[in-house]
Each structure stands twice: as C-alpha cells, then as structure tokens.
C-alpha atoms as one frame of an Amber mdcrd trajectory, in Angstrom:
protein
-170.429 119.143 -98.117-168.748 121.544 -95.681-171.295 124.288 -96.455-174.169
 121.812 -95.954-172.692 120.745 -92.615-172.316 124.355 -91.450-175.925 125.161
 -92.428-177.283 122.183 -90.480-178.038 119.903 -93.444-176.294 116.943 -91.856
-177.937 114.285 -94.012-176.894 116.011 -97.246-173.365 116.531 -95.902-173.047
 112.860 -94.968-174.101 111.805 -98.463-171.476 114.094-100.007-168.822 112.776
 -97.623-169.750 109.212 -98.526-169.212 109.973-102.217-165.846 111.525-101.427
-164.723 108.556 -99.352-165.409 106.226-102.295-162.890 107.992-104.511-159.706
 106.032-105.082-157.569 109.080-105.779-158.333 110.683-102.392-155.161 111.405
-100.460-154.812 109.728 -97.041-154.670 113.066 -95.188-157.917 114.266 -96.770
-159.558 110.896 -96.097-158.664 111.135 -92.389-160.024 114.702 -92.198-163.338
 113.694 -93.802-163.711 110.679 -91.497-163.160 112.985 -88.498-165.893 115.364
 -89.735-168.290 112.449 -90.239-167.575 111.208 -86.720-168.372 114.659 -85.280
-171.514 115.139 -87.382-173.037 111.707 -86.753-171.382 109.599 -84.058-171.427
 105.926 -84.957-171.568 106.489 -88.726-167.931 107.333 -89.222-166.792 103.740
 -88.858-169.584 102.615 -91.203-168.514 105.042 -93.923-164.896 104.192 -93.404
-165.674 100.500 -93.936-167.664 101.334 -97.070-164.844 103.376 -98.607-162.512
 101.338-100.838-159.053 100.685 -99.567-156.268 101.582-101.949-153.507  99.017
-102.470-150.224  99.874-100.841-147.881 101.900-102.958-145.176  99.898-104.669
-141.597 100.928-104.026-139.962 102.934-106.738-137.753 100.916-109.051-134.046
 101.575-108.689-132.623 104.150-111.032-130.873 102.815-114.111-127.112 103.036
-113.960-125.800 105.943-115.964-122.885 105.561-118.345-119.985 107.578-116.990
-118.790 110.102-119.538-115.120 111.003-119.513-113.214 113.768-121.201-113.067
 114.912-124.805-112.714 112.278-127.483-109.132 111.187-128.082-109.670 108.271
-130.489-112.339 106.991-132.868-113.181 103.438-133.797-115.260 102.029-136.634
-116.353  98.588-137.742-118.276  97.410-140.790-121.546  95.505-140.541-122.190
  94.211-144.063-124.720  91.386-144.325-123.783  90.520-147.889-120.010  90.927
-147.678-117.775  88.393-149.381-114.052  87.652-149.701-111.991  87.139-152.817
-109.372  84.451-153.445-106.697  86.421-151.569-108.927  86.897-148.504-109.714
  90.560-149.192-113.090  92.007-148.279-115.588  92.526-151.118-118.694  94.709
-150.750-121.548  95.330-153.154-124.102  98.108-153.721-126.416  97.023-150.915
-126.658  98.751-147.518-123.556  98.805-145.322-123.610  99.885-141.655-120.544
 101.692-140.288-120.546 101.439-136.453-118.686 104.301-134.770-117.348 104.584
-131.190-115.423 107.341-129.390-113.052 107.001-126.421-111.218 109.559-124.323
-107.537 109.449-123.367-108.258 107.033-120.482-110.270 104.630-122.656-113.649
 105.635-121.209-116.701 106.739-123.243-115.986 110.217-124.509-118.032 113.368
-124.576-120.249 113.990-127.620-118.249 114.401-130.816-119.370 115.053-134.379
-118.013 112.687-137.041-118.076 112.618-140.842-117.457 109.644-143.132-115.518
 109.799-146.412-114.490 107.287-149.073-110.874 107.130-150.201-108.549 104.742
-151.990-106.675 101.994-150.171-103.444 104.011-150.080-105.199 107.047-148.554
-105.350 109.147-151.701-108.684 110.952-152.216-111.159 110.317-154.987-111.646
 112.881-157.705-114.132 115.580-156.632-116.728 114.592-159.212-116.524 110.938
-158.106-116.431 111.698-154.364-119.602 113.802-154.559-121.779 110.753-155.361
-119.677 107.896-153.969-121.709 107.545-150.733-125.506 107.636-150.480-127.118
 107.753-147.036-126.129 108.963-143.550-122.524 110.148-143.714-122.316 112.291
-140.565-123.656 112.110-137.019-122.885 112.937-133.383-121.566 110.143-131.146
-123.070 110.495-127.654-121.594 108.816-124.543-118.973 107.007-126.571-121.455
 105.330-128.906-121.952 103.157-130.732-123.578 105.231-133.463-124.563 103.608
-136.768-124.208 105.164-140.219-126.361 103.374-142.831-125.287 104.017-146.417
-124.737 102.567-149.871-121.706 102.856-152.136-121.945 103.718-155.802-118.217
 103.780-156.662-117.217 100.503-158.343-113.669  99.158-158.401-114.093  98.353
-162.100-114.583 102.080-162.797-111.468 103.047-160.802-108.806 100.863-162.447
-109.764  97.977-160.114-108.473  99.881-157.105-109.638  99.066-153.584-111.311
 101.550-151.245-111.567 102.192-147.525-113.672 104.365-145.230-112.089 107.376
-143.511-113.790 108.704-140.366-113.045 112.289-139.324-114.017 113.810-135.978
-113.475 117.216-134.353-113.908 117.075-130.537-114.849 120.158-128.560-111.736
 121.928-127.195-111.100 121.819-123.450-111.803 124.938-121.424-108.945 127.385
-121.750-107.229 125.354-124.474-106.925 125.927-128.194-108.611 123.959-130.953
-108.606 120.189-130.445-106.698 118.021-132.949-108.614 116.382-135.786-109.309
 112.695-135.107-109.100 110.139-137.910-109.812 106.418-138.207-109.878 104.125
-141.247-111.507 100.793-142.038-110.021  97.733-143.667-109.636  97.972-147.449
-112.327  96.460-149.630-113.232  96.031-153.269-116.579  97.158-154.672-118.685
  95.085-157.081-122.240  95.450-158.338-123.542  92.258-156.705-121.929  89.606
-154.517-124.405  86.891-155.448-126.230  86.670-152.102-129.974  87.375-152.001
-132.337  88.012-149.128-134.368  84.904-150.059-133.562  81.275-150.557-132.114
  80.182-147.227-130.026  81.673-144.486-126.837  83.621-145.087-124.672  80.677
-144.028-126.473  78.384-146.473-126.086  80.894-149.290-122.386  81.331-148.548
-121.901  77.559-148.456-123.659  77.197-151.812-121.604  80.020-153.278-118.354
  78.433-152.043-119.453  75.073-153.472-120.243  76.732-156.794-116.880  78.472
-156.904-115.065  75.224-156.076-117.047  73.357-158.736-116.310  76.074-161.281
-112.591  75.924-160.579-112.599  72.110-160.862-114.455  72.275-164.185-112.050
  74.892-165.512-109.080  72.759-164.483-110.539  69.687-166.190-111.271  71.748
-169.292-107.707  73.044-169.424-106.377  69.510-169.007-108.641  68.318-171.796
-107.454  71.176-173.993-103.809  70.151-173.572-103.414  68.118-176.705-100.213
  66.197-177.349 -97.606  67.931-179.403 -98.236  67.377-183.137 -95.451  65.851
-185.206 -93.170  68.249-187.004 -93.936  69.114-190.595 -91.430  67.234-192.732
 -92.615  67.836-196.289 -91.496  70.921-198.164 -94.865  71.510-199.813 -98.337
  70.204-198.896-100.614  72.048-201.314-100.155  72.921-204.964 -99.197  76.512
-205.681-102.114  76.890-208.081-104.579  75.954-205.314-103.070  78.523-202.940
-103.152  81.221-205.632-106.761  80.367-206.505-107.826  80.392-202.823-106.218
  83.762-202.109-107.083  85.432-205.409-109.679  88.200-205.410-111.705  89.661
-208.197-109.130  92.398-208.614-106.303  89.860-208.631-108.025  87.883-211.342
-108.069  90.990-213.483-104.328  91.539-213.242-103.757  92.655-209.647-100.697
  91.894-207.509 -99.763  88.215-207.494 -98.309  86.222-204.559 -94.566  85.800
-204.475 -92.893  82.421-203.974 -92.110  83.146-200.319 -95.740  84.159-199.696
 -96.922  80.939-201.306 -94.562  78.894-199.077 -95.842  80.733-195.974 -99.489
  80.122-196.893 -98.730  76.475-197.550 -97.107  76.097-194.111-100.008  77.828
-192.298-102.618  75.745-194.112-100.716  72.571-193.197-100.623  73.546-189.503
-104.376  74.284-189.460-105.182  70.988-191.189-102.944  69.123-188.731-104.675
  70.678-185.680-108.145  69.963-187.050-107.231  66.358-187.767-105.805  65.925
-184.268-108.906  67.388-182.539-111.213  65.126-184.536-109.542  61.966-183.169
C-alpha cells in the first residue's frame, strides 16, 4: 500500500489501507498511522474508512495473581495420615486394613511450623513395636508408590497396596514408617534423618466391604448389624448348649463284661490276642454309661 501511494496509485493504496483497517489484530498505533495516511491521500475519506473499520472491545484488566504459598526453611518434621476407604475396626477398636488400595498422605513442616522446602520421602512397613520385617518379606510387602518428593509442604499422596497379612506374621500388627532426608542448610553438615509413623493396624485379605451395593455408611451399618446378630446367635447357642448337670452314676456296672469284650474285640483278639483286664473293662463300662447318659439327656 505504501509503495502504491508513493507511485501515485492512490486508488489501489486506499483499497489496501481499507483491508488493513478491517483487521481486528491491528495495533492502535498502526491504525492511527494508516488513518493519517488515508487522510493525506484522499481528504474526506479517512473518516469514512475509520467508521468502516471494526472497533475492538476494550481490553479486560488482568486477573490478580494467585497467592503463592510461602515456603520456609528445611523440613524439620513429617506428618502422615491414612486414607483407607474400606478400613474397619476390630472389637478392641484397632484399625484393620485389607489388600485394597490405601492412600498415605504426607506433609512436611519446617521448625516454625510453615510449609517446608522440598524433601524426598520413602515409605516402609514395619511391625507395631518398630522391629523390621524380614528382608524377603519386606521386599514384596508394599506394591505401588513408596517414595516421592513433597513440594511446598504437601500434601503428597502415596497410593499402594499391602500384601503382608497378619495371619502370616503370627497375627502381629503393622505400621507405616516414613523416612525423609532434607537438604542440608548452606554451610552446615548433613541434615538429620526425619521419621514419622502411622497408627498400628492389622492386615486381612478382605474386610467385607464392596464397591457396589450401597454407600460406605450403609455397608458399614449392615456389617455392624451382621456382627451384632452373629454374636447374639452365638450367645443363644451357647446358652442352649448348657445342659443341666446329669445325675451321678450310682451303679457299679451298667453293661455286661461279655458285651464290652465282644464290642472291643478285634479279629486278632478273637484268635488269641491280648484280652482286656478287669480295670479296663470297668473303665469302658463307665465311659459307655456316660455317653449313653449324655445322648439320653440331649434327646429329651
């Protein structure tokens, strides 16, 4: 357009300028310069082209910057909590987990309690008293994400499954141990190793909760009702099993000795094997009387 204007082709230059003025991405400074050239080339047409050019909407103000999380010094303490959707509790109130996914949520704080600088953490499984698992058992006890870096104090989630069962470890309880090594301060030696542990828990194959068939609260309520009903039935059964004390055996002999010998005789005994003594016959007679008495009492 500028070359056409310099060479005297005013009409062609005005057409090019009109196309330029219709562009929405034209900067305001360039638009003002083009309108000035149009006004010089053809007086009276500049206002017409300016009216024909689209007006851009005013620029919206920039949104305010998001607040940044202040990061303090090196990590001085670690925290962890368990997020287990299918966790349960035993009769003593202890936590019970199963083989489904467990989320370990990790946080890191500095000495002042503020979010700490990035720190790498690693998760281990140990017994309730802090003693480690055997190396062959510890190698496959946890399946999933067992280590990560906690940025800006966290939280950072570790999703994993447990394969170590309490029934395979003498019914012992476990707990998670979280280890972290913060970066040493400038000019200082190596930072101390940080450690945090979770609450103890027992491990079973399945807690009885499924992902279908109602909400978690409904499933837990049904499970509690089932446990209560089972305990009531067992108590009634034990009460029903408590038979009154049978009367004492008063007779000296209840069965003939020949019947006892015939009932206990074997093929070898019939051919001249060892025979029962008198004390053995009395003992067999007493045992048979007790069995007959119990059977008669249960049949009433």
